[in-house]
PDB file of C-alpha atoms in Angstrom:
ATOM      1  CA  MET A  69      -7.664 189.741 233.689  1.00 52.00           C
ATOM      2  CA  LEU A  70     -11.037 188.312 232.717  1.00 58.00           C
ATOM      3  CA  CYS A  71      -9.350 185.343 231.031  1.00 57.00           C
ATOM      4  CA  LEU A  72      -7.348 184.709 234.219  1.00 53.00           C
ATOM      5  CA  HIS A  73     -10.506 184.586 236.309  1.00 54.00           C
ATOM      6  CA  LEU A  74     -12.031 182.188 233.802  1.00 56.00           C
ATOM      7  CA  GLN A  75      -9.006 179.900 233.884  1.00 53.00           C
ATOM      8  CA  THR A  76      -8.860 179.767 237.678  1.00 51.00           C
ATOM      9  CA  LYS A  77     -12.637 180.032 238.294  1.00 66.00           C
ATOM     10  CA  SER A  78     -11.673 182.307 241.182  1.00 62.00           C
ATOM     11  CA  TYR A  79     -15.072 184.001 241.151  1.00 65.00           C
ATOM     12  CA  TYR A  80     -16.556 180.823 242.647  1.00 66.00           C
ATOM     13  CA  LEU A  81     -14.751 181.722 245.869  1.00 66.00           C
ATOM     14  CA  LEU A  82     -17.205 184.574 246.322  1.00 69.00           C
ATOM     15  CA  LEU A  83     -20.064 182.087 246.278  1.00 66.00           C
ATOM     16  CA  ASP A  84     -18.285 179.704 248.662  1.00 68.00           C
ATOM     17  CA  MET A  85     -17.662 182.545 251.106  1.00 70.00           C
ATOM     18  CA  GLY A  86     -21.247 183.756 250.878  1.00 70.00           C
ATOM     19  CA  ARG A  87     -20.152 187.194 249.706  1.00 77.00           C
ATOM     20  CA  ASP A  88     -23.414 188.188 248.032  1.00 82.00           C
ATOM     21  CA  ASP A  89     -22.345 191.830 248.163  1.00 86.00           C
ATOM     22  CA  MET A  90     -19.268 191.159 246.055  1.00 85.00           C
ATOM     23  CA  VAL A  91     -21.168 188.894 243.670  1.00 85.00           C
ATOM     24  CA  LEU A  92     -23.641 191.729 243.177  1.00 88.00           C
ATOM     25  CA  GLU A  93     -20.805 194.147 242.420  1.00 91.00           C
ATOM     26  CA  TRP A  94     -19.319 191.699 239.895  1.00 88.00           C
ATOM     27  CA  VAL A  95     -22.659 191.338 238.127  1.00 90.00           C
ATOM     28  CA  ARG A  96     -23.139 195.104 238.016  1.00 93.00           C
ATOM     29  CA  THR A  97     -19.596 195.795 236.790  1.00 91.00           C
ATOM     30  CA  LEU A  98     -19.563 193.094 234.108  1.00 90.00           C
ATOM     31  CA  LEU A  99     -22.828 194.320 232.624  1.00 93.00           C
ATOM     32  CA  GLN A 100     -21.551 197.894 232.641  1.00 92.00           C
ATOM     33  CA  CYS A 101     -18.374 196.805 230.824  1.00 89.00           C
ATOM     34  CA  ILE A 102     -20.267 195.268 227.925  1.00 91.00           C
ATOM     35  CA  ASN A 103     -20.976 197.579 224.998  1.00 89.00           C
ATOM     36  CA  ALA A 104     -21.095 197.446 221.206  1.00 88.00           C
ATOM     37  CA  GLY A 105     -17.311 197.707 221.021  1.00 87.00           C
ATOM     38  CA  SER A 106     -16.393 195.121 223.637  1.00 85.00           C
ATOM     39  CA  GLN A 107     -19.139 192.569 223.014  1.00 81.00           C
ATOM     40  CA  PRO A 108     -17.545 190.751 220.051  1.00 80.00           C
ATOM     41  CA  HIS A 109     -14.361 189.782 221.902  1.00 79.00           C
ATOM     42  CA  ALA A 110     -15.344 189.977 225.579  1.00 83.00           C
ATOM     43  CA  GLY A 111     -18.969 188.864 225.339  1.00 86.00           C
ATOM     44  CA  PRO A 112     -18.408 185.083 225.588  1.00 88.00           C
ATOM     45  CA  GLN A 113     -16.122 185.459 228.615  1.00 88.00           C
ATOM     46  CA  VAL A 114     -18.496 187.825 230.407  1.00 89.00           C
ATOM     47  CA  LEU A 115     -21.387 185.464 229.731  1.00 91.00           C
ATOM     48  CA  GLU A 116     -19.470 182.520 231.185  1.00 89.00           C
ATOM     49  CA  VAL A 117     -18.621 184.405 234.379  1.00 87.00           C
ATOM     50  CA  LEU A 118     -22.175 185.711 234.800  1.00 90.00           C
ATOM     51  CA  ASN A 119     -23.537 182.215 234.224  1.00 88.00           C
ATOM     52  CA  GLY A 120     -21.260 180.961 236.984  1.00 86.00           C
ATOM     53  CA  LEU A 121     -22.389 183.661 239.403  1.00 86.00           C
ATOM     54  CA  ILE A 122     -26.106 183.824 238.583  1.00 88.00           C
ATOM     55  CA  GLY A 123     -26.602 180.170 237.684  1.00 82.00           C
ATOM     56  CA  ASP A 124     -25.276 178.798 240.945  1.00 76.00           C
ATOM     57  CA  GLU A 125     -27.452 176.065 242.468  1.00 72.00           C
ATOM     58  CA  SER A 126     -28.295 178.372 245.384  1.00 73.00           C
ATOM     59  CA  GLY A 127     -30.032 180.718 242.922  1.00 74.00           C
ATOM     60  CA  ALA A 128     -29.802 184.457 242.459  1.00 82.00           C
ATOM     61  CA  THR A 129     -30.729 186.996 245.104  1.00 85.00           C
ATOM     62  CA  ASP A 130     -33.404 189.625 244.484  1.00 88.00           C
ATOM     63  CA  SER A 131     -30.686 192.281 244.286  1.00 90.00           C
ATOM     64  CA  GLN A 132     -28.781 190.343 241.625  1.00 90.00           C
ATOM     65  CA  LEU A 133     -31.976 189.764 239.660  1.00 92.00           C
ATOM     66  CA  GLU A 134     -32.855 193.438 239.859  1.00 93.00           C
ATOM     67  CA  VAL A 135     -29.467 194.490 238.458  1.00 95.00           C
ATOM     68  CA  LEU A 136     -29.861 191.975 235.639  1.00 95.00           C
ATOM     69  CA  LEU A 137     -33.463 192.933 234.875  1.00 96.00           C
ATOM     70  CA  SER A 138     -32.754 196.669 234.990  1.00 96.00           C
ATOM     71  CA  HIS A 139     -30.863 196.293 231.710  1.00 96.00           C
ATOM     72  CA  LEU A 140     -34.023 195.043 229.968  1.00 97.00           C
ATOM     73  CA  VAL A 141     -35.970 198.281 230.457  1.00 96.00           C
ATOM     74  CA  PRO A 142     -35.359 201.997 229.860  1.00 94.00           C
ATOM     75  CA  PRO A 143     -33.179 203.879 230.315  1.00 94.00           C
ATOM     76  CA  LYS A 144     -30.461 201.187 230.392  1.00 95.00           C
ATOM     77  CA  SER A 145     -31.871 199.111 227.543  1.00 95.00           C
ATOM     78  CA  GLN A 146     -31.778 202.193 225.308  1.00 94.00           C
ATOM     79  CA  GLU A 147     -28.407 203.485 226.491  1.00 94.00           C
ATOM     80  CA  ASN A 148     -26.635 200.136 226.146  1.00 95.00           C
ATOM     81  CA  PRO A 149     -28.394 197.573 223.901  1.00 95.00           C
ATOM     82  CA  ALA A 150     -25.376 195.244 224.149  1.00 95.00           C
ATOM     83  CA  ALA A 151     -25.811 194.933 227.926  1.00 95.00           C
ATOM     84  CA  CYS A 152     -29.525 194.316 227.355  1.00 96.00           C
ATOM     85  CA  GLN A 153     -28.681 191.447 225.004  1.00 95.00           C
ATOM     86  CA  MET A 154     -26.199 190.095 227.541  1.00 95.00           C
ATOM     87  CA  ALA A 155     -28.821 190.143 230.303  1.00 96.00           C
ATOM     88  CA  GLN A 156     -31.205 188.222 228.032  1.00 96.00           C
ATOM     89  CA  ALA A 157     -28.486 185.683 227.240  1.00 95.00           C
ATOM     90  CA  VAL A 158     -27.751 185.145 230.946  1.00 95.00           C
ATOM     91  CA  LEU A 159     -31.433 184.604 231.703  1.00 95.00           C
ATOM     92  CA  ARG A 160     -31.723 182.052 228.905  1.00 95.00           C
ATOM     93  CA  SER A 161     -28.602 180.210 230.063  1.00 94.00           C
ATOM     94  CA  CYS A 162     -29.597 180.225 233.747  1.00 93.00           C
ATOM     95  CA  GLU A 163     -33.353 179.844 233.283  1.00 93.00           C
ATOM     96  CA  ALA A 164     -33.697 176.688 235.375  1.00 91.00           C
ATOM     97  CA  SER A 165     -31.863 178.113 238.383  1.00 90.00           C
ATOM     98  CA  VAL A 166     -33.429 181.591 238.358  1.00 92.00           C
ATOM     99  CA  LYS A 167     -36.980 180.594 237.402  1.00 93.00           C
ATOM    100  CA  PRO A 168     -38.461 180.108 240.926  1.00 92.00           C
ATOM    101  CA  GLN A 169     -37.002 183.312 242.349  1.00 91.00           C
ATOM    102  CA  LEU A 170     -37.754 185.284 239.194  1.00 93.00           C
ATOM    103  CA  GLN A 171     -41.382 184.156 239.162  1.00 94.00           C
ATOM    104  CA  LYS A 172     -41.755 185.124 242.813  1.00 93.00           C
ATOM    105  CA  PHE A 173     -40.098 188.489 242.139  1.00 92.00           C
ATOM    106  CA  LEU A 174     -42.374 189.237 239.165  1.00 94.00           C
ATOM    107  CA  THR A 175     -45.530 188.228 241.016  1.00 93.00           C
ATOM    108  CA  THR A 176     -44.651 190.586 243.866  1.00 92.00           C
ATOM    109  CA  LEU A 177     -43.819 193.318 241.368  1.00 92.00           C
ATOM    110  CA  ILE A 178     -47.300 193.001 239.817  1.00 92.00           C
ATOM    111  CA  LEU A 179     -49.447 192.441 242.883  1.00 89.00           C
ATOM    112  CA  SER A 180     -47.528 194.389 245.553  1.00 86.00           C
ATOM    113  CA  PRO A 181     -45.280 196.908 243.792  1.00 80.00           C
ATOM    114  CA  ILE A 182     -44.699 198.959 246.937  1.00 73.00           C
ATOM    115  CA  SER A 183     -43.676 195.997 249.076  1.00 72.00           C
ATOM    116  CA  SER A 184     -41.307 194.829 246.328  1.00 76.00           C
ATOM    117  CA  ASN A 185     -39.038 197.807 247.155  1.00 82.00           C
ATOM    118  CA  SER A 186     -37.984 197.805 243.508  1.00 88.00           C
ATOM    119  CA  ASP A 187     -37.814 200.707 241.083  1.00 88.00           C
ATOM    120  CA  LEU A 188     -38.622 198.208 238.328  1.00 92.00           C
ATOM    121  CA  HIS A 189     -42.330 198.455 239.139  1.00 89.00           C
ATOM    122  CA  GLN A 190     -42.331 201.656 237.045  1.00 90.00           C
ATOM    123  CA  HIS A 191     -41.492 199.525 233.984  1.00 93.00           C
ATOM    124  CA  CYS A 192     -43.255 196.349 235.058  1.00 94.00           C
ATOM    125  CA  TYR A 193     -45.187 195.704 231.840  1.00 95.00           C
ATOM    126  CA  THR A 194     -42.222 196.501 229.608  1.00 95.00           C
ATOM    127  CA  LEU A 195     -40.162 194.085 231.690  1.00 96.00           C
ATOM    128  CA  LEU A 196     -42.752 191.324 231.342  1.00 96.00           C
ATOM    129  CA  TYR A 197     -42.789 191.688 227.568  1.00 95.00           C
ATOM    130  CA  GLN A 198     -38.994 191.647 227.330  1.00 95.00           C
ATOM    131  CA  LEU A 199     -38.853 188.549 229.518  1.00 96.00           C
ATOM    132  CA  TYR A 200     -41.417 186.818 227.339  1.00 94.00           C
ATOM    133  CA  GLN A 201     -39.103 187.414 224.389  1.00 91.00           C
ATOM    134  CA  ALA A 202     -36.161 185.856 226.244  1.00 93.00           C
ATOM    135  CA  VAL A 203     -37.585 183.231 228.623  1.00 95.00           C
ATOM    136  CA  PRO A 204     -41.318 182.764 227.870  1.00 93.00           C
ATOM    137  CA  GLN A 205     -41.703 179.726 230.139  1.00 92.00           C
ATOM    138  CA  VAL A 206     -40.857 181.869 233.167  1.00 94.00           C
ATOM    139  CA  LEU A 207     -43.994 183.948 232.615  1.00 94.00           C
ATOM    140  CA  LEU A 208     -46.487 181.071 232.396  1.00 91.00           C
ATOM    141  CA  PRO A 209     -47.615 181.287 236.064  1.00 93.00           C
ATOM    142  CA  VAL A 210     -47.390 185.093 235.984  1.00 95.00           C
ATOM    143  CA  ILE A 211     -49.653 185.806 233.000  1.00 95.00           C
ATOM    144  CA  PRO A 212     -52.915 184.880 234.836  1.00 95.00           C
ATOM    145  CA  HIS A 213     -52.360 187.902 237.113  1.00 95.00           C
ATOM    146  CA  MET A 214     -52.978 190.133 234.100  1.00 95.00           C
ATOM    147  CA  THR A 215     -56.708 189.491 234.503  1.00 95.00           C
ATOM    148  CA  SER A 216     -56.767 191.463 237.751  1.00 94.00           C
ATOM    149  CA  GLU A 217     -54.491 194.106 236.216  1.00 94.00           C
ATOM    150  CA  MET A 218     -57.046 194.722 233.452  1.00 93.00           C
ATOM    151  CA  LEU A 219     -59.664 195.176 236.187  1.00 93.00           C
ATOM    152  CA  ALA A 220     -57.666 197.771 238.141  1.00 93.00           C
ATOM    153  CA  GLU A 221     -59.473 200.916 239.291  1.00 92.00           C
ATOM    154  CA  ASP A 222     -56.898 203.155 237.619  1.00 92.00           C
ATOM    155  CA  ALA A 223     -57.762 203.621 233.931  1.00 90.00           C
ATOM    156  CA  GLY A 224     -54.125 204.187 232.981  1.00 90.00           C
ATOM    157  CA  LYS A 225     -53.118 200.906 234.551  1.00 91.00           C
ATOM    158  CA  ARG A 226     -55.965 199.064 232.807  1.00 91.00           C
ATOM    159  CA  THR A 227     -54.878 200.538 229.487  1.00 89.00           C
ATOM    160  CA  GLU A 228     -51.230 199.514 229.939  1.00 92.00           C
ATOM    161  CA  ALA A 229     -52.239 196.027 231.080  1.00 92.00           C
ATOM    162  CA  THR A 230     -54.516 195.657 228.055  1.00 88.00           C
ATOM    163  CA  GLN A 231     -51.738 196.757 225.710  1.00 87.00           C
ATOM    164  CA  LEU A 232     -49.349 194.231 227.251  1.00 92.00           C
ATOM    165  CA  VAL A 233     -51.815 191.356 226.923  1.00 89.00           C
ATOM    166  CA  CYS A 234     -52.352 192.295 223.261  1.00 85.00           C
ATOM    167  CA  GLN A 235     -48.597 192.276 222.706  1.00 86.00           C
ATOM    168  CA  LEU A 236     -48.193 188.883 224.378  1.00 88.00           C
ATOM    169  CA  PHE A 237     -51.111 187.300 222.560  1.00 83.00           C
ATOM    170  CA  THR A 238     -49.895 188.493 219.153  1.00 80.00           C
ATOM    171  CA  VAL A 239     -46.343 187.140 219.457  1.00 81.00           C
ATOM    172  CA  PRO A 240     -46.081 184.806 216.425  1.00 78.00           C
ATOM    173  CA  GLY A 241     -46.336 181.103 217.160  1.00 76.00           C
ATOM    174  CA  ASN A 242     -47.596 181.232 220.756  1.00 76.00           C
ATOM    175  CA  ARG A 243     -50.722 179.477 222.074  1.00 79.00           C
ATOM    176  CA  LEU A 244     -51.576 181.867 224.876  1.00 83.00           C
ATOM    177  CA  VAL A 245     -55.144 182.354 223.687  1.00 78.00           C
ATOM    178  CA  CYS A 246     -55.705 178.634 224.189  1.00 79.00           C
ATOM    179  CA  GLU A 247     -53.823 178.390 227.469  1.00 86.00           C
ATOM    180  CA  TYR A 248     -55.239 181.504 229.153  1.00 89.00           C
ATOM    181  CA  VAL A 249     -58.898 181.631 228.190  1.00 86.00           C
ATOM    182  CA  ASP A 250     -59.827 183.690 231.274  1.00 91.00           C
ATOM    183  CA  VAL A 251     -57.272 186.359 230.382  1.00 91.00           C
ATOM    184  CA  PHE A 252     -58.534 186.414 226.801  1.00 85.00           C
ATOM    185  CA  ASP A 253     -62.150 186.743 227.972  1.00 86.00           C
ATOM    186  CA  GLU A 254     -61.268 189.703 230.173  1.00 89.00           C
ATOM    187  CA  LEU A 255     -59.384 191.272 227.272  1.00 85.00           C
ATOM    188  CA  LEU A 256     -62.535 191.123 225.155  1.00 80.00           C
ATOM    189  CA  HIS A 257     -64.433 192.828 227.990  1.00 83.00           C
ATOM    190  CA  ARG A 258     -62.178 195.853 227.509  1.00 81.00           C
ATOM    191  CA  PHE A 259     -64.318 196.713 224.471  1.00 74.00           C
ATOM    192  CA  LYS A 260     -66.905 197.900 226.993  1.00 77.00           C
ATOM    193  CA  ASP A 261     -64.349 199.980 228.887  1.00 80.00           C
ATOM    194  CA  ALA A 262     -64.637 203.505 227.487  1.00 78.00           C
ATOM    195  CA  GLU A 263     -61.694 204.723 229.582  1.00 79.00           C
ATOM    196  CA  VAL A 264     -59.285 202.204 228.044  1.00 75.00           C
ATOM    197  CA  GLY A 265     -59.851 203.872 224.679  1.00 63.00           C
ATOM    198  CA  TRP A 266     -60.605 201.073 222.223  1.00 58.00           C
ATOM    199  CA  GLY A 267     -63.032 203.249 220.331  1.00 50.00           C
ATOM    200  CA  GLN A 268     -61.265 206.573 220.748  1.00 51.00           C
ATOM    201  CA  GLY A 269     -59.677 208.398 217.856  1.00 48.00           C
ATOM    202  CA  GLY A 270     -55.995 209.205 217.429  1.00 44.00           C
ATOM    203  CA  GLU A 271     -53.015 207.032 216.641  1.00 40.00           C
ATOM    204  CA  GLY A 272     -53.148 205.223 219.977  1.00 47.00           C
ATOM    205  CA  GLY A 273     -56.763 204.170 219.537  1.00 56.00           C
ATOM    206  CA  ARG A 274     -56.238 203.064 215.941  1.00 47.00           C
ATOM    207  CA  LEU A 275     -53.164 201.062 216.887  1.00 46.00           C
ATOM    208  CA  LEU A 276     -55.005 199.253 219.641  1.00 58.00           C
ATOM    209  CA  ASN A 277     -57.855 198.454 217.271  1.00 60.00           C
ATOM    210  CA  ILE A 278     -55.427 197.042 214.713  1.00 46.00           C
ATOM    211  CA  ILE A 279     -53.734 194.907 217.361  1.00 54.00           C
ATOM    212  CA  MET A 280     -57.094 193.586 218.532  1.00 59.00           C
ATOM    213  CA  ILE A 281     -58.188 192.738 214.975  1.00 53.00           C
ATOM    214  CA  ILE A 282     -54.951 190.823 214.409  1.00 50.00           C
ATOM    215  CA  MET A 283     -55.352 189.000 217.708  1.00 56.00           C
ATOM    216  CA  ILE A 284     -58.982 188.076 217.078  1.00 59.00           C
ATOM    217  CA  GLY A 285     -57.996 186.812 213.636  1.00 53.00           C
ATOM    218  CA  GLY A 286     -55.560 184.442 215.311  1.00 55.00           C
ATOM    219  CA  ALA A 287     -58.038 183.517 218.014  1.00 51.00           C
ATOM    220  CA  LEU A 288     -60.649 182.375 215.481  1.00 52.00           C
ATOM    221  CA  ALA A 289     -58.342 179.548 214.527  1.00 45.00           C
ATOM    222  CA  VAL A 290     -58.084 178.334 218.102  1.00 49.00           C
ATOM    223  CA  LEU A 291     -61.685 178.491 219.278  1.00 49.00           C
ATOM    224  CA  PRO A 292     -62.895 175.569 221.456  1.00 49.00           C
ATOM    225  CA  GLY A 293     -62.394 172.397 219.485  1.00 49.00           C
ATOM    226  CA  HIS A 294     -59.254 173.704 217.802  1.00 47.00           C
ATOM    227  CA  CYS A 295     -56.972 173.926 220.845  1.00 54.00           C
ATOM    228  CA  GLN A 296     -55.111 170.664 221.082  1.00 51.00           C
ATOM    229  CA  HIS A 297     -53.138 170.163 224.307  1.00 46.00           C
TER     230      HIS A 297
END
């Protein structure tokens, strides 16, 4: 059946008719059908159909993006890693068409989680990290918002934001320290934030200290005068 739809490109009729509800159902169903057993033989066909639906020139809707992104975070990413990989592949293939809407969606998710009407705000930082692994360019205008996140009144939120920035800045090969000096400066200010827990004992505190040491080691090589744009 899937091969027949690919041969006839019949799924494009849904786009021509403006049936966003049916497109959404297709996206949801195709991602649910992918698993470790079906991926080897059905994966390429599913990817082609999803690319046709999501990568349309009109762009994806927020609902379609949310279904796609929900597979990048728990519990779905843990329950079905194959669907998570498929969602990443779709985002990479359709990056140009989804980038504007995705950036707008992520910015709202960070700055106005309640108004976003999305359950993904509960896994916002995990989502950002997963997206950076798949489509790093999408996050470039989003990362500056992490400065305000590290200044949040809630200590738990500041801690999670600080952990995310550490993760992003220590991804091998990136130049984020050079490109986001303000974010890096605010990260260093977290040393003075007793509630974030840099100096606290326990595995969590030691892990954060190790991450910071690694990050500072990389930053020393890109101090002013070493960042070439």
